[in-house]
Tab-separated table of C-alpha atoms in Angstrom:
chain	number	residue	atom	x	y	z
A	1	MET	CA	-50.011	71.611	-91.787
A	2	ALA	CA	-51.790	73.409	-95.035
A	3	LYS	CA	-49.505	72.740	-97.788
A	4	HIS	CA	-50.634	75.174	-100.114
A	5	VAL	CA	-50.264	78.718	-99.258
A	6	GLY	CA	-50.348	82.068	-101.522
A	7	THR	CA	-51.822	81.219	-104.497
A	8	LYS	CA	-51.172	79.745	-108.466
A	9	ARG	CA	-53.037	82.597	-109.982
A	10	ASN	CA	-50.423	85.212	-108.122
A	11	MET	CA	-47.218	83.466	-109.963
A	12	ASN	CA	-49.093	83.858	-113.119
A	13	LYS	CA	-48.806	87.174	-112.604
A	14	VAL	CA	-45.298	87.856	-113.285
A	15	VAL	CA	-45.212	85.395	-116.102
A	16	THR	CA	-45.351	88.589	-118.086
A	17	SER	CA	-41.313	88.737	-116.418
A	18	ALA	CA	-38.824	86.303	-117.478
A	19	GLY	CA	-40.443	83.350	-115.987
A	20	LEU	CA	-39.879	83.993	-112.625
A	21	LEU	CA	-40.340	80.815	-110.760
A	22	ALA	CA	-40.838	80.733	-106.584
A	23	LEU	CA	-37.951	78.034	-106.603
A	24	GLY	CA	-37.711	75.481	-103.311
A	25	ALA	CA	-36.591	71.922	-102.531
A	26	ALA	CA	-38.553	69.385	-102.638
A	27	THR	CA	-42.052	71.245	-103.041
A	28	VAL	CA	-42.984	74.448	-103.479
A	29	TYR	CA	-46.258	75.338	-101.606
A	30	GLY	CA	-48.319	77.620	-102.922
A	31	LEU	CA	-51.939	76.919	-102.791
A	32	ASP	CA	-53.998	76.149	-106.171
A	33	PRO	CA	-57.443	77.692	-106.111
A	34	GLU	CA	-58.709	75.156	-108.857
A	35	MET	CA	-57.957	72.544	-106.356
A	36	THR	CA	-59.720	73.878	-103.433
A	37	ARG	CA	-62.390	73.938	-105.698
A	38	ALA	CA	-62.751	70.278	-105.954
A	39	THR	CA	-64.399	70.021	-102.907
A	40	SER	CA	-67.081	72.125	-104.652
A	41	GLY	CA	-68.322	69.426	-106.550
A	42	ARG	CA	-67.572	71.093	-109.885
A	43	PRO	CA	-64.519	69.172	-111.125
A	44	PHE	CA	-64.367	71.549	-114.526
A	45	THR	CA	-63.554	75.705	-113.853
A	46	LEU	CA	-63.305	78.131	-116.726
A	47	GLY	CA	-61.446	81.172	-116.286
A	48	ALA	CA	-60.272	84.388	-118.494
A	49	SER	CA	-58.045	87.412	-117.935
A	50	VAL	CA	-57.813	90.644	-120.424
A	51	ARG	CA	-55.305	93.061	-119.471
A	52	ALA	CA	-53.860	96.059	-120.554
A	53	PHE	CA	-50.026	96.675	-120.729
A	54	TYR	CA	-47.469	99.021	-120.956
A	55	ASP	CA	-43.775	97.942	-121.773
A	56	ASP	CA	-41.061	99.873	-122.492
A	57	ASN	CA	-38.815	97.310	-123.437
A	58	SER	CA	-40.763	94.597	-125.277
A	59	THR	CA	-38.026	92.978	-127.020
A	60	GLY	CA	-35.502	92.773	-124.062
A	61	VAL	CA	-32.758	94.655	-125.510
A	62	PRO	CA	-29.431	96.804	-124.038
A	63	ASP	CA	-30.204	100.562	-124.383
A	64	ARG	CA	-28.127	100.560	-127.190
A	65	TYR	CA	-26.722	97.699	-129.173
A	66	LEU	CA	-25.251	96.627	-132.269
A	67	THR	CA	-27.037	95.208	-135.667
A	68	THR	CA	-28.507	95.655	-138.784
A	69	ASP	CA	-30.901	97.578	-140.490
A	70	ARG	CA	-33.222	95.752	-143.172
A	71	LYS	CA	-30.376	96.224	-146.326
A	72	GLY	CA	-28.027	94.665	-143.524
A	73	ASN	CA	-25.813	97.662	-142.462
A	74	PRO	CA	-24.636	97.948	-139.194
A	75	THR	CA	-26.995	100.257	-137.085
A	76	VAL	CA	-26.993	101.165	-133.689
A	77	GLY	CA	-30.678	99.612	-131.833
A	78	ARG	CA	-33.375	101.105	-129.288
A	79	PRO	CA	-35.461	99.764	-127.025
A	80	ILE	CA	-39.276	99.540	-128.462
A	81	ASP	CA	-41.511	100.365	-125.976
A	82	SER	CA	-45.261	99.520	-125.969
A	83	PHE	CA	-48.766	99.788	-125.099
A	84	GLY	CA	-50.936	96.584	-125.627
A	85	PHE	CA	-53.668	94.285	-124.144
A	86	GLU	CA	-53.043	90.392	-123.422
A	87	VAL	CA	-56.227	88.251	-123.521
A	88	SER	CA	-55.746	84.951	-121.408
A	89	PRO	CA	-58.956	81.929	-121.598
A	90	SER	CA	-58.190	78.930	-119.420
A	91	VAL	CA	-60.243	76.050	-118.362
A	92	HIS	CA	-59.339	73.576	-115.851
A	93	LEU	CA	-60.275	69.205	-114.256
A	94	ASN	CA	-60.090	68.830	-110.361
A	95	LEU	CA	-61.817	65.016	-110.519
A	96	PRO	CA	-60.865	63.348	-106.580
A	97	LEU	CA	-61.516	59.928	-106.141
A	98	GLU	CA	-61.197	58.040	-103.181
A	99	GLN	CA	-57.537	56.955	-103.526
A	100	THR	CA	-56.272	58.841	-106.817
A	101	PHE	CA	-56.402	62.920	-107.712
A	102	ILE	CA	-56.516	64.107	-111.359
A	103	ARG	CA	-55.900	67.217	-112.608
A	104	ALA	CA	-55.357	69.305	-115.603
A	105	GLY	CA	-55.337	72.751	-117.035
A	106	TYR	CA	-54.980	74.493	-120.213
A	107	VAL	CA	-53.915	77.855	-120.319
A	108	TYR	CA	-53.894	80.056	-123.830
A	109	SER	CA	-52.578	83.440	-123.528
A	110	LEU	CA	-52.473	86.091	-126.628
A	111	ARG	CA	-50.197	89.273	-126.129
A	112	TYR	CA	-50.369	92.653	-128.659
A	113	TYR	CA	-48.293	94.779	-128.703
A	114	GLU	CA	-49.119	97.591	-131.006
A	115	ASN	CA	-45.037	99.289	-131.323
A	116	ARG	CA	-43.435	96.324	-132.419
A	117	ARG	CA	-43.376	96.386	-136.562
A	118	ASP	CA	-41.984	93.008	-137.004
A	119	ASN	CA	-43.576	90.658	-135.091
A	120	ASN	CA	-46.614	92.325	-132.937
A	121	VAL	CA	-47.964	88.877	-131.465
A	122	ASP	CA	-46.837	86.496	-128.394
A	123	GLN	CA	-48.324	84.028	-128.010
A	124	SER	CA	-48.107	80.990	-125.509
A	125	HIS	CA	-49.940	77.688	-124.694
A	126	GLU	CA	-49.665	76.341	-121.865
A	127	PHE	CA	-50.998	72.410	-120.526
A	128	ASN	CA	-50.529	71.097	-116.901
A	129	ALA	CA	-51.436	67.904	-115.411
A	130	LEU	CA	-51.657	65.738	-112.070
A	131	LEU	CA	-51.815	62.553	-111.228
A	132	ARG	CA	-51.863	61.457	-107.409
A	133	HIS	CA	-52.675	57.533	-106.590
A	134	ALA	CA	-52.157	55.758	-103.010
A	135	PHE	CA	-51.983	52.357	-103.308
A	136	ASN	CA	-52.616	51.965	-99.954
A	137	ALA	CA	-51.147	53.386	-96.474
A	138	ARG	CA	-47.515	52.740	-96.603
A	139	HIS	CA	-47.457	53.728	-100.813
A	140	ASP	CA	-48.166	56.131	-103.248
A	141	ILE	CA	-47.511	57.654	-106.435
A	142	ALA	CA	-47.573	60.935	-108.287
A	143	VAL	CA	-47.018	61.445	-112.507
A	144	ALA	CA	-46.956	64.948	-113.921
A	145	ASP	CA	-46.471	67.111	-116.820
A	146	SER	CA	-46.213	70.183	-117.895
A	147	PHE	CA	-45.890	71.217	-121.643
A	148	THR	CA	-45.334	74.698	-123.434
A	149	PHE	CA	-45.329	75.952	-126.500
A	150	SER	CA	-44.324	80.073	-126.224
A	151	ASP	CA	-42.646	83.126	-128.440
A	152	GLU	CA	-40.952	84.320	-125.862
A	153	PRO	CA	-38.934	81.393	-124.727
A	154	THR	CA	-38.409	82.645	-121.621
A	155	VAL	CA	-41.729	82.517	-120.568
A	156	THR	CA	-41.046	78.260	-120.420
A	157	GLU	CA	-38.243	77.802	-118.313
A	158	ARG	CA	-40.192	78.530	-115.149
A	159	PHE	CA	-38.736	75.636	-112.833
A	160	GLY	CA	-36.685	77.984	-110.752
A	161	ILE	CA	-33.258	78.481	-112.490
A	162	ILE	CA	-33.384	80.789	-116.081
A	163	THR	CA	-30.749	79.627	-118.277
A	164	ALA	CA	-31.319	82.301	-120.865
A	165	PRO	CA	-32.247	85.483	-119.423
A	166	ALA	CA	-30.829	87.281	-122.661
A	167	ARG	CA	-35.152	87.950	-124.758
A	168	THR	CA	-35.404	86.271	-128.026
A	169	ASP	CA	-38.329	86.117	-130.466
A	170	ILE	CA	-37.486	82.727	-131.295
A	171	THR	CA	-40.531	80.104	-130.431
A	172	ALA	CA	-39.455	77.452	-127.847
A	173	MET	CA	-41.055	74.395	-126.811
A	174	ARG	CA	-40.562	73.325	-123.177
A	175	ASN	CA	-42.009	69.758	-121.758
A	176	ARG	CA	-41.274	68.861	-118.108
A	177	ALA	CA	-42.973	64.371	-116.803
A	178	SER	CA	-41.861	63.428	-114.011
A	179	VAL	CA	-42.490	60.532	-111.799
A	180	ASP	CA	-42.444	60.450	-107.939
A	181	TYR	CA	-43.176	56.998	-105.607
A	182	ASN	CA	-42.878	57.002	-102.214
A	183	ALA	CA	-42.406	54.009	-99.710
A	184	THR	CA	-42.820	53.740	-95.895
A	185	LEU	CA	-40.414	50.979	-95.238
A	186	THR	CA	-40.671	50.138	-90.981
A	187	GLN	CA	-42.530	53.078	-88.791
A	188	VAL	CA	-39.444	54.884	-89.226
A	189	LEU	CA	-37.192	53.658	-92.489
A	190	GLY	CA	-39.043	55.514	-95.901
A	191	LEU	CA	-37.673	55.232	-99.342
A	192	GLY	CA	-38.518	58.332	-102.100
A	193	LEU	CA	-37.701	57.510	-105.588
A	194	GLY	CA	-37.786	59.806	-108.722
A	195	TYR	CA	-37.673	60.807	-112.270
A	196	VAL	CA	-37.980	63.380	-114.232
A	197	ASN	CA	-37.201	64.640	-118.028
A	198	ASN	CA	-36.899	67.958	-119.328
A	199	TRP	CA	-36.892	68.251	-123.148
A	200	TYR	CA	-36.513	71.780	-124.570
A	201	ASP	CA	-36.702	72.335	-128.297
A	202	TYR	CA	-36.647	75.855	-129.965
A	203	ASP	CA	-37.873	76.885	-133.615
A	204	ASP	CA	-34.617	77.704	-135.312
A	205	SER	CA	-31.828	75.922	-137.042
A	206	GLY	CA	-27.980	76.624	-137.817
A	207	ALA	CA	-24.814	77.679	-136.371
A	208	ALA	CA	-24.790	78.897	-132.703
A	209	SER	CA	-28.835	79.563	-133.303
A	210	ARG	CA	-30.876	78.757	-129.393
A	211	SER	CA	-31.485	75.184	-131.651
A	212	ALA	CA	-27.543	74.609	-131.411
A	213	LEU	CA	-26.779	76.051	-128.010
A	214	LEU	CA	-29.954	74.778	-126.061
A	215	ASP	CA	-31.567	72.426	-127.830
A	216	ARG	CA	-31.083	69.722	-125.137
A	217	LEU	CA	-32.735	66.617	-123.273
A	218	GLU	CA	-32.155	66.267	-118.802
A	219	HIS	CA	-33.039	63.417	-117.326
A	220	SER	CA	-32.432	63.091	-113.467
A	221	PHE	CA	-32.713	59.987	-111.563
A	222	ARG	CA	-33.029	60.201	-107.441
A	223	ALA	CA	-33.732	57.899	-104.744
A	224	ASP	CA	-33.833	59.560	-100.689
A	225	LEU	CA	-33.769	57.334	-97.919
A	226	ARG	CA	-35.935	59.418	-95.154
A	227	TYR	CA	-35.847	58.563	-90.891
A	228	GLN	CA	-38.428	59.643	-88.725
A	229	VAL	CA	-37.068	61.607	-85.977
A	230	ASP	CA	-40.407	62.531	-84.915
A	231	PRO	CA	-43.376	63.037	-86.295
A	232	ALA	CA	-42.460	66.712	-87.263
A	233	LEU	CA	-38.987	65.915	-88.375
A	234	VAL	CA	-37.792	63.946	-90.925
A	235	ALA	CA	-34.324	63.393	-91.699
A	236	LEU	CA	-33.015	62.244	-95.479
A	237	VAL	CA	-29.859	61.080	-97.240
A	238	GLY	CA	-29.954	60.849	-101.325
A	239	TYR	CA	-28.617	60.574	-104.732
A	240	GLU	CA	-29.277	61.861	-108.194
A	241	PHE	CA	-27.877	61.246	-111.344
A	242	GLY	CA	-28.178	63.251	-113.932
A	243	VAL	CA	-28.088	63.087	-117.691
A	244	ASN	CA	-27.971	66.033	-120.322
A	245	GLN	CA	-28.189	65.471	-123.757
A	246	TYR	CA	-27.751	68.066	-126.234
A	247	THR	CA	-30.107	67.886	-129.134
A	248	GLY	CA	-29.526	70.518	-131.664
A	249	ASP	CA	-27.306	68.496	-134.284
A	250	GLU	CA	-25.904	71.535	-135.330
A	251	PHE	CA	-22.424	73.277	-135.567
A	252	ILE	CA	-22.318	76.038	-132.202
A	253	HIS	CA	-19.503	78.601	-133.722
A	254	SER	CA	-20.160	79.113	-137.300
A	255	ASP	CA	-22.003	77.350	-140.729
A	256	ASP	CA	-18.765	77.744	-142.063
A	257	PRO	CA	-16.458	75.612	-140.144
A	258	ASP	CA	-13.483	75.897	-143.293
A	259	ALA	CA	-14.007	79.665	-142.767
A	260	PHE	CA	-13.434	80.022	-139.008
A	261	ARG	CA	-10.438	76.989	-138.822
A	262	ASP	CA	-9.086	79.865	-140.819
A	263	GLU	CA	-9.749	82.949	-138.510
A	264	LEU	CA	-8.872	81.283	-136.013
A	265	VAL	CA	-5.341	79.926	-137.682
A	266	LEU	CA	-5.089	84.023	-138.052
A	267	GLN	CA	-5.117	84.411	-134.456
A	268	GLY	CA	-2.202	82.234	-133.647
A	269	LEU	CA	-4.213	78.282	-133.133
A	270	PRO	CA	-2.711	75.542	-134.102
A	271	PHE	CA	-4.004	74.248	-137.576
A	272	GLY	CA	-5.176	70.795	-135.510
A	273	LEU	CA	-6.928	73.066	-132.652
A	274	ALA	CA	-8.487	74.967	-135.101
A	275	GLN	CA	-9.466	72.459	-137.181
A	276	LYS	CA	-11.416	70.814	-134.053
A	277	ILE	CA	-12.498	73.923	-132.369
A	278	SER	CA	-15.002	74.886	-135.608
A	279	ARG	CA	-16.764	71.577	-135.968
A	280	TYR	CA	-17.705	71.283	-132.248
A	281	THR	CA	-21.691	70.419	-132.700
A	282	SER	CA	-23.851	70.775	-130.035
A	283	ASP	CA	-23.373	67.792	-128.100
A	284	ILE	CA	-19.430	68.506	-127.233
A	285	ARG	CA	-21.152	69.672	-123.748
A	286	ASP	CA	-23.201	66.664	-123.354
A	287	SER	CA	-22.960	65.348	-119.211
A	288	TYR	CA	-23.284	63.128	-116.634
A	289	SER	CA	-24.246	64.040	-112.824
A	290	HIS	CA	-23.715	63.349	-109.451
A	291	LYS	CA	-25.750	64.948	-106.483
A	292	VAL	CA	-25.217	63.755	-102.728
A	293	TYR	CA	-27.331	65.379	-100.456
A	294	VAL	CA	-28.342	65.384	-96.890
A	295	GLY	CA	-31.437	67.161	-95.691
A	296	VAL	CA	-34.642	67.575	-93.404
A	297	ASP	CA	-38.220	68.357	-93.972
A	298	HIS	CA	-39.251	70.151	-90.779
A	299	ASP	CA	-42.914	71.214	-89.599
A	300	PHE	CA	-42.313	73.913	-86.077
A	301	ASN	CA	-45.705	74.335	-86.113
A	302	HIS	CA	-48.899	74.091	-88.130
A	303	ARG	CA	-48.014	77.798	-89.505
A	304	LEU	CA	-44.331	77.352	-90.530
A	305	ARG	CA	-42.486	74.638	-92.512
A	306	ALA	CA	-38.661	73.961	-93.629
A	307	THR	CA	-37.325	71.678	-96.525
A	308	VAL	CA	-33.580	71.741	-96.621
A	309	ARG	CA	-31.438	70.157	-99.230
A	310	VAL	CA	-27.673	70.050	-98.872
A	311	GLY	CA	-24.234	68.360	-100.271
A	312	GLY	CA	-22.122	68.535	-103.542
A	313	GLN	CA	-22.144	67.652	-107.394
A	314	PHE	CA	-19.476	66.239	-109.743
A	315	THR	CA	-20.293	66.323	-113.312
A	316	ASP	CA	-18.744	65.033	-115.695
A	317	TYR	CA	-18.303	66.502	-119.838
A	318	HIS	CA	-17.281	63.190	-121.358
A	319	GLU	CA	-17.562	64.606	-124.514
A	320	ILE	CA	-14.714	67.228	-123.862
A	321	GLY	CA	-12.669	65.716	-121.000
A	322	GLU	CA	-13.282	67.609	-118.037
A	323	THR	CA	-15.054	67.624	-114.786
A	324	GLU	CA	-16.149	69.609	-112.293
A	325	LEU	CA	-17.494	69.711	-108.654
A	326	SER	CA	-19.278	72.284	-106.757
A	327	PRO	CA	-21.792	72.750	-104.039
A	328	TYR	CA	-25.412	72.019	-103.789
A	329	ALA	CA	-28.908	73.141	-102.370
A	330	ASP	CA	-32.290	73.764	-102.103
A	331	ALA	CA	-33.908	75.157	-99.285
A	332	ALA	CA	-37.444	76.994	-98.654
A	333	LEU	CA	-39.029	78.558	-95.928
A	334	THR	CA	-42.763	78.677	-95.850
A	335	TYR	CA	-44.673	80.501	-92.933
A	336	VAL	CA	-49.023	81.011	-93.489
A	337	TYR	CA	-48.750	84.309	-90.487
A	338	MET	CA	-52.214	84.247	-90.623
A	339	PRO	CA	-55.450	83.517	-93.459
A	340	GLU	CA	-55.005	83.815	-97.238
A	341	SER	CA	-51.539	85.700	-95.978
A	342	SER	CA	-47.682	83.836	-96.167
A	343	VAL	CA	-44.040	84.759	-97.240
A	344	GLN	CA	-42.324	82.038	-98.688
A	345	VAL	CA	-37.987	82.562	-98.992
A	346	GLY	CA	-35.705	80.246	-100.594
A	347	VAL	CA	-32.540	80.053	-102.279
A	348	ARG	CA	-31.038	77.044	-104.798
A	349	HIS	CA	-27.394	76.083	-105.650
A	350	THR	CA	-27.056	74.401	-108.969
A	351	ARG	CA	-25.329	74.230	-112.672
A	352	ASN	CA	-27.256	74.455	-115.169
A	353	ALA	CA	-26.869	75.311	-118.997
A	354	THR	CA	-26.275	78.198	-120.717
A	355	ASP	CA	-26.639	80.236	-124.414
A	356	ILE	CA	-22.877	81.186	-124.097
A	357	VAL	CA	-20.112	79.076	-125.713
A	358	SER	CA	-17.436	81.097	-126.489
A	359	THR	CA	-13.896	79.499	-127.018
A	360	ASP	CA	-10.742	79.854	-124.802
A	361	LYS	CA	-7.421	79.886	-126.875
A	362	LYS	CA	-6.911	75.574	-125.274
A	363	GLY	CA	-10.361	74.913	-127.474
A	364	ARG	CA	-12.025	74.491	-124.713
A	365	PRO	CA	-15.954	76.231	-124.259
A	366	THR	CA	-18.169	77.486	-121.820
A	367	LEU	CA	-19.727	74.118	-120.547
A	368	ASP	CA	-22.485	75.190	-118.559
A	369	GLN	CA	-22.856	77.862	-115.721
A	370	GLU	CA	-23.071	77.081	-111.435
A	371	THR	CA	-25.860	79.641	-110.554
A	372	THR	CA	-27.179	80.590	-107.154
A	373	ALA	CA	-31.004	81.879	-107.081
A	374	GLY	CA	-32.605	82.692	-104.071
A	375	PHE	CA	-36.375	84.239	-104.246
A	376	LEU	CA	-38.902	85.393	-101.741
A	377	GLN	CA	-42.795	85.417	-102.118
A	378	VAL	CA	-45.030	87.507	-99.813
A	379	THR	CA	-48.901	87.346	-100.422
A	380	HIS	CA	-50.978	89.152	-98.415
A	381	ARG	CA	-55.095	89.831	-97.671
A	382	ILE	CA	-54.921	93.646	-96.651
A	383	CYS	CA	-58.168	94.229	-96.554
A	384	GLY	CA	-61.975	92.172	-97.002
A	385	ASN	CA	-61.843	91.595	-101.200
A	386	LEU	CA	-58.135	93.374	-101.897
A	387	SER	CA	-55.184	91.603	-101.444
A	388	GLY	CA	-51.726	92.127	-102.447
A	389	SER	CA	-48.632	89.820	-103.072
A	390	LEU	CA	-44.778	90.000	-104.410
A	391	ILE	CA	-42.956	88.113	-105.998
A	392	GLY	CA	-38.899	88.810	-106.359
A	393	GLN	CA	-35.662	86.588	-107.906
A	394	VAL	CA	-32.414	87.396	-107.629
A	395	GLN	CA	-30.065	85.305	-109.027
A	396	HIS	CA	-26.378	85.099	-109.578
A	397	SER	CA	-24.460	82.596	-112.720
A	398	THR	CA	-20.888	81.894	-112.708
A	399	PHE	CA	-19.695	80.847	-116.839
A	400	SER	CA	-17.676	77.448	-116.540
A	401	SER	CA	-14.783	77.406	-118.628
A	402	GLY	CA	-14.262	79.184	-122.166
A	403	GLU	CA	-13.427	82.647	-123.225
A	404	ASN	CA	-15.947	83.634	-120.142
A	405	ASP	CA	-14.728	81.629	-117.553
A	406	ASP	CA	-15.288	82.691	-114.228
A	407	GLN	CA	-17.168	85.606	-115.686
A	408	SER	CA	-20.692	86.141	-114.426
A	409	GLU	CA	-24.243	87.667	-114.853
A	410	ASN	CA	-26.870	89.055	-112.195
A	411	LEU	CA	-30.545	88.840	-112.715
A	412	TYR	CA	-33.434	90.433	-110.993
A	413	LEU	CA	-36.464	90.273	-111.259
A	414	LEU	CA	-39.365	92.061	-109.468
A	415	GLY	CA	-43.587	91.707	-109.512
A	416	ILE	CA	-45.904	93.392	-107.031
A	417	ASN	CA	-49.469	92.835	-107.704
A	418	PHE	CA	-53.085	94.255	-106.455
A	419	ASP	CA	-56.134	91.940	-106.621
A	420	TYR	CA	-59.721	93.252	-105.672
A	421	ARG	CA	-62.522	90.503	-106.107
A	422	ILE	CA	-65.520	92.104	-107.127
A	423	ASN	CA	-67.500	89.068	-106.279
A	424	ARG	CA	-67.059	85.379	-106.331
A	425	HIS	CA	-66.667	85.721	-110.016
A	426	TRP	CA	-65.378	88.774	-111.507
A	427	SER	CA	-61.945	90.303	-110.247
A	428	ALA	CA	-59.930	93.237	-110.544
A	429	GLU	CA	-56.021	93.309	-110.861
A	430	VAL	CA	-53.571	96.083	-111.189
A	431	GLY	CA	-49.477	95.064	-111.457
A	432	TYR	CA	-45.962	95.446	-112.093
A	433	ASN	CA	-43.122	93.876	-113.449
A	434	TYR	CA	-39.164	94.401	-113.406
A	435	ASP	CA	-36.170	92.479	-115.206
A	436	MET	CA	-32.933	93.365	-114.873
A	437	LEU	CA	-30.021	91.840	-116.355
A	438	ASP	CA	-26.208	93.064	-115.182
A	439	SER	CA	-23.804	90.583	-117.445
A	440	SER	CA	-19.877	91.411	-117.231
A	441	LEU	CA	-19.424	89.979	-120.546
A	442	ASP	CA	-20.102	93.440	-121.462
A	443	ASP	CA	-16.587	94.869	-121.750
A	444	GLY	CA	-18.325	98.189	-120.289
A	445	LYS	CA	-18.120	100.756	-123.839
A	446	ARG	CA	-21.606	101.942	-124.935
A	447	LEU	CA	-22.875	99.623	-127.382
A	448	GLN	CA	-24.099	96.343	-124.704
A	449	SER	CA	-24.629	92.826	-126.215
A	450	ARG	CA	-26.683	91.704	-123.238
A	451	SER	CA	-27.376	93.838	-120.046
A	452	TYR	CA	-31.282	95.362	-120.383
A	453	ASP	CA	-33.672	96.264	-117.863
A	454	ARG	CA	-37.396	96.339	-118.462
A	455	ASN	CA	-40.384	97.794	-117.230
A	456	ARG	CA	-43.927	96.463	-117.282
A	457	VAL	CA	-47.107	98.089	-115.801
A	458	TYR	CA	-51.097	97.016	-116.299
A	459	VAL	CA	-54.363	96.595	-115.091
A	460	GLY	CA	-57.094	94.123	-116.067
A	461	VAL	CA	-59.785	92.215	-114.902
A	462	ARG	CA	-60.374	88.142	-114.815
A	463	ALA	CA	-63.742	85.850	-114.906
A	464	THR	CA	-63.661	82.642	-113.149
A	465	TYR	CA	-66.680	80.035	-113.349
């Protein structure tokens, strides 16, 4: 089974969206063009791309929203459209050894918006590294790390679920480290162990800031027992323990807790409850989670592969004394229907962090959101040197607890790209990206707080050596 279908660069074509990433169970199968070059004898690959673009909503805001002018007076804000250009150099290392494979890469991006007055430059730095080692035929390990520093925080969310779809100009850092170990116990039994650490840090501070609401450490410990039903089918049962720690160490509502307490008392809340709510800090949403699931990995043939995980998730918000029981699912289907052409579809359902925190009258804040996200990725070689790709994601999230309990948001992301390979080093591309957030938190009045849409078109060239 060829595990690498589609292209990594096709995923990068949608980076200007709100961080669209194909979801998938266990592993997402996408061709890494840098890995294939490892067999050519050149360990290093250098690349660069230059694009011109038009963005009709360069700050990702609603059509009409309440804001303040430079003097602090209330005013109605509107989207800012802008032409601009993007420059993105990159370097990749691929080093295959006898029992070890090493990969590392760095990508820098600078986007200039000619019509954004206050901040017309977005930058991002991305570093990725992977080490795979086979101790012998029965034991292997993979260690990976991915670090992102970006002026557009949604770019940091490239592992499926987008926790904060509303755009801000606040810089963010994210690091994801993972270890996966596989052991063959008998001819038919295997054991998989894994650990994932996600770290998020937003470059702001103060009550109700992105740091107060979303700075966090996420730990995940996984164990799978696998049974080889036949050469093409693996059945498994697994358990995953998660620890979510919010690290902002800030008040989540107001930087003046006494004034906020008095405001809550005026609204009719008992003094003791108002005192408690006004002093909630970031760690009020800390939680432990337990996932139990069953699944299969099945190669129907050399072109079609499915991975499925389904089960349940129990979450304990130990700081506030709340619990939630919810379903869990992670599934993907990959079909390679012709050379350089493939289709991927998948769905994921889980709980995840949110930037919404509003407290209800009983003092319970919004703890997280329950999200179902589906994706589609199509890569097709149209003719000769011309290829096209389509990547789409639909995400439905429902808020848990707090004032907005059971309220929901829908996020739609779409990317279309055409790539023409001029020669082995140069290619030209043109594409379109669309984002839309439809939030029930907006009350239907003319001024909105979250819902928005965004259209971008671009044309560019890319060089690889």
